[in-house]
Short mmCIF file of C-alpha atoms in Angstrom, two decimals:
data_model
loop_
_atom_site.label_atom_id
_atom_site.label_comp_id
_atom_site.label_asym_id
_atom_site.label_seq_id
_atom_site.Cartn_x
_atom_site.Cartn_y
_atom_site.Cartn_z
CA MET A 217 74.47 114.43 81.64
CA LYS A 218 77.67 113.37 83.15
CA HIS A 219 79.26 115.35 86.01
CA PRO A 220 80.78 118.03 85.26
CA LEU A 221 84.51 116.84 87.01
CA TYR A 222 83.80 114.81 84.69
CA TYR A 223 84.68 117.30 82.03
CA CYS A 224 87.49 118.64 84.15
CA PHE A 225 89.30 115.41 84.05
CA LEU A 226 88.12 115.04 79.90
CA VAL A 227 89.86 118.00 79.65
CA ILE A 228 93.47 116.73 81.77
CA TYR A 229 92.93 113.40 79.41
CA ILE A 230 93.60 115.60 76.56
CA THR A 231 96.38 118.20 77.60
CA ILE A 232 97.72 114.74 78.02
CA THR A 233 97.13 112.39 75.13
CA THR A 234 97.73 115.48 73.16
CA ALA A 235 100.84 115.91 74.56
CA CYS A 236 102.54 112.94 74.93
CA PHE A 237 101.24 110.30 72.35
CA SER A 238 101.63 110.67 68.92
CA SER A 239 99.92 108.10 66.09
CA GLU A 240 103.09 107.04 64.62
CA GLN A 241 104.62 105.76 68.97
CA THR A 242 103.98 106.36 72.40
CA GLN A 243 107.03 106.81 74.97
CA PRO A 244 107.14 104.40 77.57
CA LEU A 245 105.98 104.90 81.17
CA THR A 246 107.76 104.36 83.55
CA VAL A 247 105.48 102.92 86.93
CA ASN A 248 106.98 103.31 90.38
CA THR A 249 105.81 100.77 93.36
CA MET A 250 106.94 99.04 96.44
CA TYR A 251 107.14 95.82 94.21
CA GLY A 252 109.76 97.93 92.45
CA ASP A 253 109.61 99.85 89.83
CA PHE A 254 108.03 98.77 85.47
CA THR A 255 108.94 100.47 82.41
CA VAL A 256 105.19 100.20 80.27
CA THR A 257 105.37 99.80 76.67
CA GLU A 258 101.83 98.56 75.36
CA PRO A 259 99.69 101.68 73.63
CA ILE A 260 97.09 100.88 76.34
CA LEU A 261 98.26 100.45 78.80
CA ILE A 262 99.89 103.91 78.97
CA GLU A 263 96.76 105.30 77.76
CA LEU A 264 94.78 104.06 81.36
CA PHE A 265 97.51 105.68 83.01
CA ASN A 266 96.78 108.38 82.23
CA SER A 267 93.45 108.44 81.90
CA PRO A 268 90.53 110.80 83.05
CA ILE A 269 88.88 107.81 85.34
CA MET A 270 92.32 106.54 86.84
CA GLU A 271 93.25 110.42 88.01
CA ARG A 272 90.21 110.88 90.10
CA ILE A 273 90.47 108.51 92.01
CA LYS A 274 93.86 109.91 93.22
CA TYR A 275 91.87 111.62 95.37
CA ILE A 276 89.88 108.84 97.03
CA ARG A 277 91.11 107.26 100.04
CA GLN A 278 90.98 103.75 100.48
CA HIS A 279 89.44 104.45 103.49
CA GLY A 280 86.85 107.31 103.28
CA THR A 281 86.22 109.33 106.27
CA LEU A 282 88.28 107.47 108.76
CA ASP A 283 91.40 108.65 107.13
CA TYR A 284 90.58 112.27 108.13
CA ILE A 285 89.96 111.25 111.59
CA ILE A 286 92.09 108.48 112.56
CA LYS A 287 95.31 109.65 111.36
CA GLN A 288 97.96 107.27 110.57
CA LYS A 289 101.38 107.01 109.44
CA LYS A 290 100.86 107.74 105.14
CA GLU A 291 97.36 107.35 104.00
CA TYR A 292 96.60 105.36 100.29
CA THR A 293 94.35 105.97 97.78
CA ARG A 294 92.17 103.73 95.86
CA TYR A 295 94.80 104.75 93.34
CA GLU A 296 97.92 103.75 94.89
CA HIS A 297 96.05 100.26 95.11
CA CYS A 298 94.35 99.73 91.99
CA VAL A 299 98.83 100.10 90.65
CA GLY A 300 99.47 98.01 93.25
CA VAL A 301 97.60 95.10 92.21
CA TRP A 302 98.06 96.06 88.77
CA ALA A 303 102.15 95.24 89.29
CA LEU A 304 101.44 91.93 90.78
CA LEU A 305 99.62 90.25 88.49
CA ARG A 306 102.34 91.89 86.29
CA MET A 307 104.96 90.68 88.31
CA TYR A 308 103.47 87.02 88.04
CA GLY A 309 102.98 87.22 84.00
CA ALA A 310 99.17 88.05 84.06
CA THR A 311 97.56 88.44 80.66
CA LEU A 312 97.06 91.81 79.64
CA GLU A 313 92.86 91.95 79.88
CA GLU A 314 93.97 90.84 82.76
CA GLN A 315 96.12 93.38 84.30
CA ILE A 316 93.98 95.92 82.71
CA ALA A 317 91.16 94.46 84.76
CA GLY A 318 93.71 94.40 88.04
CA LEU A 319 94.31 98.15 86.86
CA LEU A 320 90.73 99.44 86.48
CA HIS A 321 89.46 97.79 89.29
CA ASP A 322 88.40 99.67 91.69
CA ALA A 323 88.01 102.71 89.59
CA SER A 324 83.95 102.71 90.02
CA HIS A 325 84.69 103.66 94.39
CA THR A 326 82.52 106.40 95.25
CA VAL A 327 83.43 109.24 97.10
CA PHE A 328 85.23 107.62 100.68
CA SER A 329 84.74 104.39 98.90
CA HIS A 330 82.55 101.59 101.18
CA VAL A 331 80.98 104.97 102.64
CA ALA A 332 78.39 103.86 100.06
CA ASP A 333 77.50 100.87 101.14
CA VAL A 334 76.19 101.97 103.25
CA LEU A 335 74.30 105.07 101.94
CA PHE A 336 73.39 103.06 99.55
CA ASN A 337 71.94 100.01 101.97
CA HIS A 338 74.38 97.06 99.72
CA THR A 339 73.97 94.39 102.62
CA SER A 340 75.61 91.44 99.89
CA LEU A 341 78.59 89.78 101.63
CA HIS A 342 79.87 88.78 98.21
CA SER A 343 81.42 92.39 96.35
CA SER A 344 80.24 95.90 97.21
CA TYR A 345 78.30 98.53 95.97
CA GLN A 346 80.95 99.68 93.63
CA ASP A 347 81.24 95.81 92.14
CA ASP A 348 77.86 96.56 91.07
CA ILE A 349 77.80 99.33 89.34
CA HIS A 350 81.57 98.49 88.22
CA GLU A 351 80.42 98.09 84.13
CA TRP A 352 78.31 101.12 84.16
CA PHE A 353 80.65 104.01 85.68
CA LEU A 354 83.39 102.01 82.75
CA MET A 355 80.90 103.16 80.41
CA GLN A 356 80.81 106.86 81.57
CA TYR A 357 84.25 107.53 80.97
CA ASN A 358 84.05 105.28 77.56
CA ILE A 359 86.09 103.12 78.84
CA ASN A 360 84.76 100.03 76.94
CA GLU A 361 85.56 102.62 73.09
CA LEU A 362 89.20 103.02 74.54
CA LEU A 363 89.21 99.18 74.54
CA ALA A 364 87.57 99.13 71.17
CA ARG A 365 90.37 101.18 70.23
CA HIS A 366 92.66 98.80 70.83
CA ASN A 367 90.81 95.97 69.74
CA LEU A 368 89.83 94.60 72.88
CA SER A 369 85.99 94.03 74.46
CA LEU A 370 85.32 95.49 78.33
CA GLU A 371 83.52 92.48 79.50
CA SER A 372 87.71 90.82 79.16
CA VAL A 373 88.37 93.67 82.02
CA LEU A 374 85.35 93.44 84.25
CA HIS A 375 87.32 92.23 87.69
CA LYS A 376 84.39 90.00 88.61
CA SER A 377 83.24 88.73 86.04
CA GLY A 378 85.02 84.68 86.69
CA ASP A 379 87.89 85.09 84.34
CA HIS A 380 90.54 86.57 85.87
CA THR A 381 91.57 84.49 89.24
CA MET A 382 94.77 85.40 89.35
CA LEU A 383 93.51 89.02 90.06
CA GLU A 384 90.18 88.00 92.10
CA GLN A 385 89.26 84.73 93.94
CA ASP A 386 86.28 84.18 97.00
CA LEU A 387 87.30 84.97 100.50
CA PRO A 388 89.26 83.29 102.23
CA ASN A 389 91.56 82.10 98.79
CA LEU A 390 94.11 84.56 98.20
CA CYS A 391 94.46 86.69 95.16
CA ALA A 392 95.93 90.17 93.67
CA ASP A 393 93.86 92.77 94.83
CA ARG A 394 93.50 90.84 98.59
CA LEU A 395 97.24 91.07 98.25
CA ASP A 396 98.11 94.20 98.10
CA TYR A 397 95.61 95.84 100.38
CA ASN A 398 96.72 93.09 102.91
CA PHE A 399 100.18 94.26 102.59
CA ARG A 400 99.26 97.76 102.77
CA GLU A 401 97.13 98.16 105.67
CA ALA A 402 99.65 95.72 107.32
CA LEU A 403 102.31 98.43 106.58
CA LEU A 404 100.56 101.04 108.39
CA THR A 405 100.38 98.96 110.74
CA ASP A 406 103.93 98.22 111.23
CA VAL A 407 102.36 94.57 111.29
CA LEU A 408 104.96 93.67 108.53
CA THR A 409 108.02 95.22 107.36
CA LEU A 410 109.01 95.28 103.55
CA ASP A 411 111.28 93.76 103.88
CA ASP A 412 108.32 91.14 104.65
CA VAL A 413 106.53 91.47 102.15
CA THR A 414 110.35 91.02 99.67
CA THR A 415 110.07 87.39 101.69
CA ILE A 416 106.40 86.22 101.43
CA LEU A 417 106.40 87.47 97.85
CA ASP A 418 109.89 84.84 97.12
CA ASP A 419 107.57 82.73 98.63
CA LEU A 420 104.52 83.10 96.63
CA HIS A 421 103.61 81.47 93.53
CA PHE A 422 100.40 81.05 91.17
CA ALA A 423 99.44 78.49 88.92
CA ASP A 424 96.41 76.14 87.38
CA GLY A 425 94.35 78.44 89.38
CA ASN A 426 95.47 78.66 93.13
CA TRP A 427 98.21 81.33 94.94
CA PHE A 428 100.21 78.70 97.14
CA PHE A 429 103.30 79.06 99.46
CA THR A 430 105.87 76.59 99.29
CA SER A 431 106.71 78.31 102.73
CA VAL A 432 104.91 77.72 106.05
CA ASP A 433 105.85 80.72 108.01
CA SER A 434 105.60 83.57 104.84
CA ALA A 435 101.59 81.33 104.58
CA LYS A 436 101.15 82.44 108.15
CA LYS A 437 103.19 85.71 108.66
CA LEU A 438 101.14 86.79 105.84
CA ALA A 439 97.77 85.46 107.53
CA MET A 440 97.97 86.91 110.86
CA ALA A 441 98.16 90.12 109.33
CA SER A 442 95.00 89.27 107.92
CA LEU A 443 93.61 88.80 111.44
CA MET A 444 94.89 91.67 112.50
CA SER A 445 93.32 94.21 109.99
CA THR A 446 89.69 92.20 109.92
CA GLU A 447 89.35 92.59 114.24
CA TYR A 448 91.42 96.65 114.14
CA VAL A 449 90.72 98.52 111.39
CA TRP A 450 87.73 96.89 109.05
CA SER A 451 85.45 95.58 111.06
CA SER A 452 86.72 98.12 114.27
CA HIS A 453 84.14 100.16 116.44
CA ALA A 454 85.76 103.44 114.60
CA ASN A 455 85.13 102.02 111.02
CA GLN A 456 81.60 101.19 111.96
CA PHE A 457 80.90 104.28 113.71
CA ILE A 458 82.77 106.86 111.21
CA TYR A 459 80.84 105.85 108.44
CA THR A 460 77.61 105.74 109.02
CA TRP A 461 78.15 108.57 110.31
CA THR A 462 79.40 109.82 106.69
CA ALA A 463 76.54 108.28 105.56
CA ARG A 464 73.93 110.26 107.77
CA ALA A 465 76.04 113.49 106.71
CA LEU A 466 75.41 112.29 102.57
CA ARG A 467 72.36 111.50 102.67
CA ARG A 468 70.69 114.40 104.48
CA ALA A 469 73.44 116.82 101.66
CA LEU A 470 70.95 114.88 98.96
CA ASP A 471 68.11 115.14 100.74
CA ILE A 472 68.82 119.37 100.71
CA GLY A 473 69.66 119.43 97.29
CA LEU A 474 73.46 120.24 99.06
CA LEU A 475 75.16 117.68 96.64
CA THR A 476 73.72 115.20 93.79
CA ALA A 477 74.17 111.08 92.92
CA ASP A 478 76.54 112.10 90.60
CA ASP A 479 79.14 113.93 93.22
CA ILE A 480 78.27 110.82 95.47
CA HIS A 481 79.85 108.80 92.10
CA PHE A 482 81.73 110.99 90.39
CA SER A 483 83.11 113.53 92.90
CA THR A 484 86.72 113.14 94.69
CA ASP A 485 86.65 112.79 99.24
CA PRO A 486 88.07 116.32 99.26
CA ILE A 487 85.13 118.23 97.36
CA VAL A 488 82.76 116.56 98.49
CA TRP A 489 84.83 116.52 102.01
CA ASP A 490 84.61 120.56 102.07
CA LYS A 491 80.98 121.41 100.25
CA LEU A 492 79.57 119.48 103.74
CA TRP A 493 82.52 121.19 106.19
CA LEU A 494 81.31 124.70 104.53
CA SER A 495 77.37 123.99 104.17
CA ASN A 496 74.85 125.84 106.55
CA ASP A 497 73.62 122.69 107.67
CA GLU A 498 73.29 122.17 111.42
CA MET A 499 71.76 118.36 111.05
CA ILE A 500 75.67 117.97 108.70
CA ALA A 501 77.52 120.20 110.86
CA ASP A 502 76.36 117.80 114.09
CA CYS A 503 77.25 114.58 112.20
CA LEU A 504 80.47 116.12 111.07
CA LYS A 505 81.68 117.02 114.49
CA ILE A 506 80.40 113.63 115.61
CA ILE A 507 82.88 112.41 113.49
CA VAL A 508 85.82 114.54 114.82
CA ASN A 509 86.09 114.42 117.82
CA TYR A 510 85.31 109.88 117.81
CA GLN A 511 87.07 108.66 120.88
CA PRO A 512 88.51 105.14 119.74
CA ILE A 513 87.75 102.37 122.21
CA ALA A 514 90.18 101.23 123.74
CA GLU A 515 90.02 97.45 123.27
CA GLU A 516 90.85 93.64 126.14
CA SER A 517 93.49 92.20 124.09
CA ASP A 518 90.65 89.30 124.91
CA THR A 519 87.87 90.16 124.33
CA THR A 520 84.97 89.12 122.59
CA THR A 521 82.51 91.68 121.95
CA PRO A 522 80.97 91.20 118.54
CA LEU A 523 82.40 92.92 115.72
CA ILE A 524 80.51 94.25 112.97
CA GLY A 525 81.39 93.75 109.33
CA LYS A 526 83.07 90.89 106.49
CA PHE A 527 85.92 88.30 107.82
CA ARG A 528 88.42 89.43 105.70
CA GLY A 529 90.60 85.77 107.43
CA LEU A 530 92.45 84.96 104.94
CA ASN A 531 93.52 80.89 104.57
CA PRO A 532 95.99 80.28 102.43
CA LEU A 533 97.23 77.09 100.70
CA VAL A 534 100.84 76.12 101.52
CA LEU A 535 102.62 73.35 99.36
CA GLN A 536 102.70 69.94 101.58
CA ASN A 537 104.50 66.83 100.26
CA ASN A 538 103.27 67.43 96.82
CA GLN A 539 99.95 68.80 97.70
CA LEU A 540 98.45 71.75 98.42
CA GLN A 541 96.96 72.05 101.83
CA GLN A 542 95.28 75.23 103.39
CA LEU A 543 97.10 76.45 106.86
CA THR A 544 94.42 75.91 108.83
CA ASP A 545 95.14 71.97 108.32
CA ILE A 546 98.90 73.03 108.76
CA ASP A 547 99.17 74.94 111.62
CA THR A 548 97.44 74.86 114.59
CA ASP A 549 97.54 77.46 116.52
CA TYR A 550 96.91 79.56 114.11
CA ASP A 551 93.50 77.92 113.32
CA ASN A 552 92.46 78.45 116.74
CA GLU A 553 93.05 82.38 116.20
CA TYR A 554 91.07 82.50 112.27
CA THR A 555 88.90 80.48 114.64
CA ARG A 556 88.14 83.42 117.13
CA VAL A 557 88.55 86.10 115.13
CA LYS A 558 86.15 85.03 112.93
CA LYS A 559 83.26 83.69 115.92
CA ARG A 560 83.95 87.53 116.46
CA ILE A 561 83.16 89.06 113.64
CA VAL A 562 78.63 89.31 112.70
CA GLN A 563 79.71 89.05 108.15
CA THR A 564 76.80 91.83 108.01
CA ALA A 565 76.86 95.13 107.59
CA ARG A 566 72.74 95.63 108.65
CA LYS A 567 72.95 93.35 111.95
CA GLY A 568 71.15 95.85 114.76
CA TRP A 569 70.69 98.84 112.62
CA SER A 570 66.76 100.01 111.52
CA TYR A 571 65.90 100.89 108.37
CA TYR A 572 63.32 103.29 106.99
CA GLU A 573 62.95 104.10 102.94
CA THR A 574 63.23 106.80 101.22
CA SER A 575 62.37 107.60 97.42
CA PHE A 576 65.59 108.68 95.39
CA ASP A 577 64.13 108.99 92.39
CA SER A 578 64.76 112.72 92.54
CA PHE A 579 68.27 111.98 92.35
CA PHE A 580 69.33 109.38 90.43
CA PRO A 581 67.91 108.62 86.94
CA ASN A 582 67.06 106.49 85.39
CA THR A 583 70.10 105.26 84.01
CA ALA A 584 71.59 104.78 87.16
CA PRO A 585 72.72 101.98 88.90
CA LEU A 586 71.27 101.08 91.34
CA HIS A 587 69.01 98.11 90.84
CA CYS A 588 72.58 96.23 89.54
CA ASN A 589 73.58 93.02 89.75
CA GLY A 590 77.01 91.86 88.03
CA ARG A 591 77.46 91.82 84.63
CA ASN A 592 74.31 91.46 83.75
CA GLN A 593 72.95 94.70 85.03
CA THR A 594 69.89 96.47 84.02
CA HIS A 595 70.56 100.18 84.86
CA THR A 596 66.96 101.08 85.58
CA THR A 597 65.94 102.22 89.43
CA LYS A 598 62.80 100.96 92.08
CA ASN A 599 60.81 103.52 93.16
CA SER A 600 62.14 103.58 96.65
CA TYR A 601 65.05 102.59 97.86
CA THR A 602 66.87 101.52 101.45
CA ILE A 603 68.86 104.25 102.39
CA ASN A 604 70.60 102.47 106.49
CA LEU A 605 71.72 105.98 108.49
CA HIS A 606 70.05 104.98 111.75
CA THR A 607 71.29 103.26 114.85
CA THR A 608 69.93 101.20 117.01
CA THR A 609 70.18 102.19 120.80
CA SER A 610 69.88 98.50 121.71
#
């Protein structure tokens, strides 16, 4: 049974499509992005832009609950990121299928984004929880049926299928997804300006399955930004601390029936955040107090204290003497900094945390995608599920 919010978004979607579409003609859509304005004429893209699944992620913050605590000059959402990825793909000549894959690639994020990796004890370094439920999630919004009406299959637009190398590649390579979120993080922290982004894109190319630079300076500017974001944002103490305590609050909310699994998967940040705050549960209240009273830890510039997270440093290809070479093979200073940051990151979100098993059968129906793996997910659950909520004091 689908969550009631799904039907709310469906009503909005039907209203929009009834007003904007006719069987004879689809009106062009103008999409505004930080990379410029784009005119969209493809009916399937227009339908997707106005769909319930895209409407929902306008209310899913990129940084989850971190945005509620550490105020930045401008928050951004999974919607803005997905549209940015789509815009980059369109700029560089991606196929329609790859553009759709880019537009939908983060649509399956749960409330508070990557908090689900902690809540559901997702330990893979090669994917996130939202990646593993992605195909199942799209089907809950009938994206397979929407695609079929335009003679496309769901399999052809799965971002982790391995078929879309402009959109997705393994770290430390560049891809459209990684480009957009690195640009956005660097803009938020004033590491890059919009002029810098324009210059970097002018020097960036895609051919034969590879993103590569024709300028070492542009490659290094983006790569250095990725190291700073890795060290001070994505793997920061604040990020891990706040996500852990948010997961505790959500776990408690599930235990007492304040929230359901559908709320986690299909609701939005503002709705769930308000439910947590308005609850009278003492344990949830304690978790929220700890979150909102978090004090950032001041670090010395030469600190070597280990950080828990995923190393997201970039090592882009640069065209030199008609050969593609990694930046670390060209620039010694960058090689040293890349190595330093990589050594500092403990590449697991679970090291130093204790575990206990809690049954999730009462929260997740047999069709819930808790144990799916890429394109071959089985959509079945096990009898128990390991939830990571407690940190050790050592």
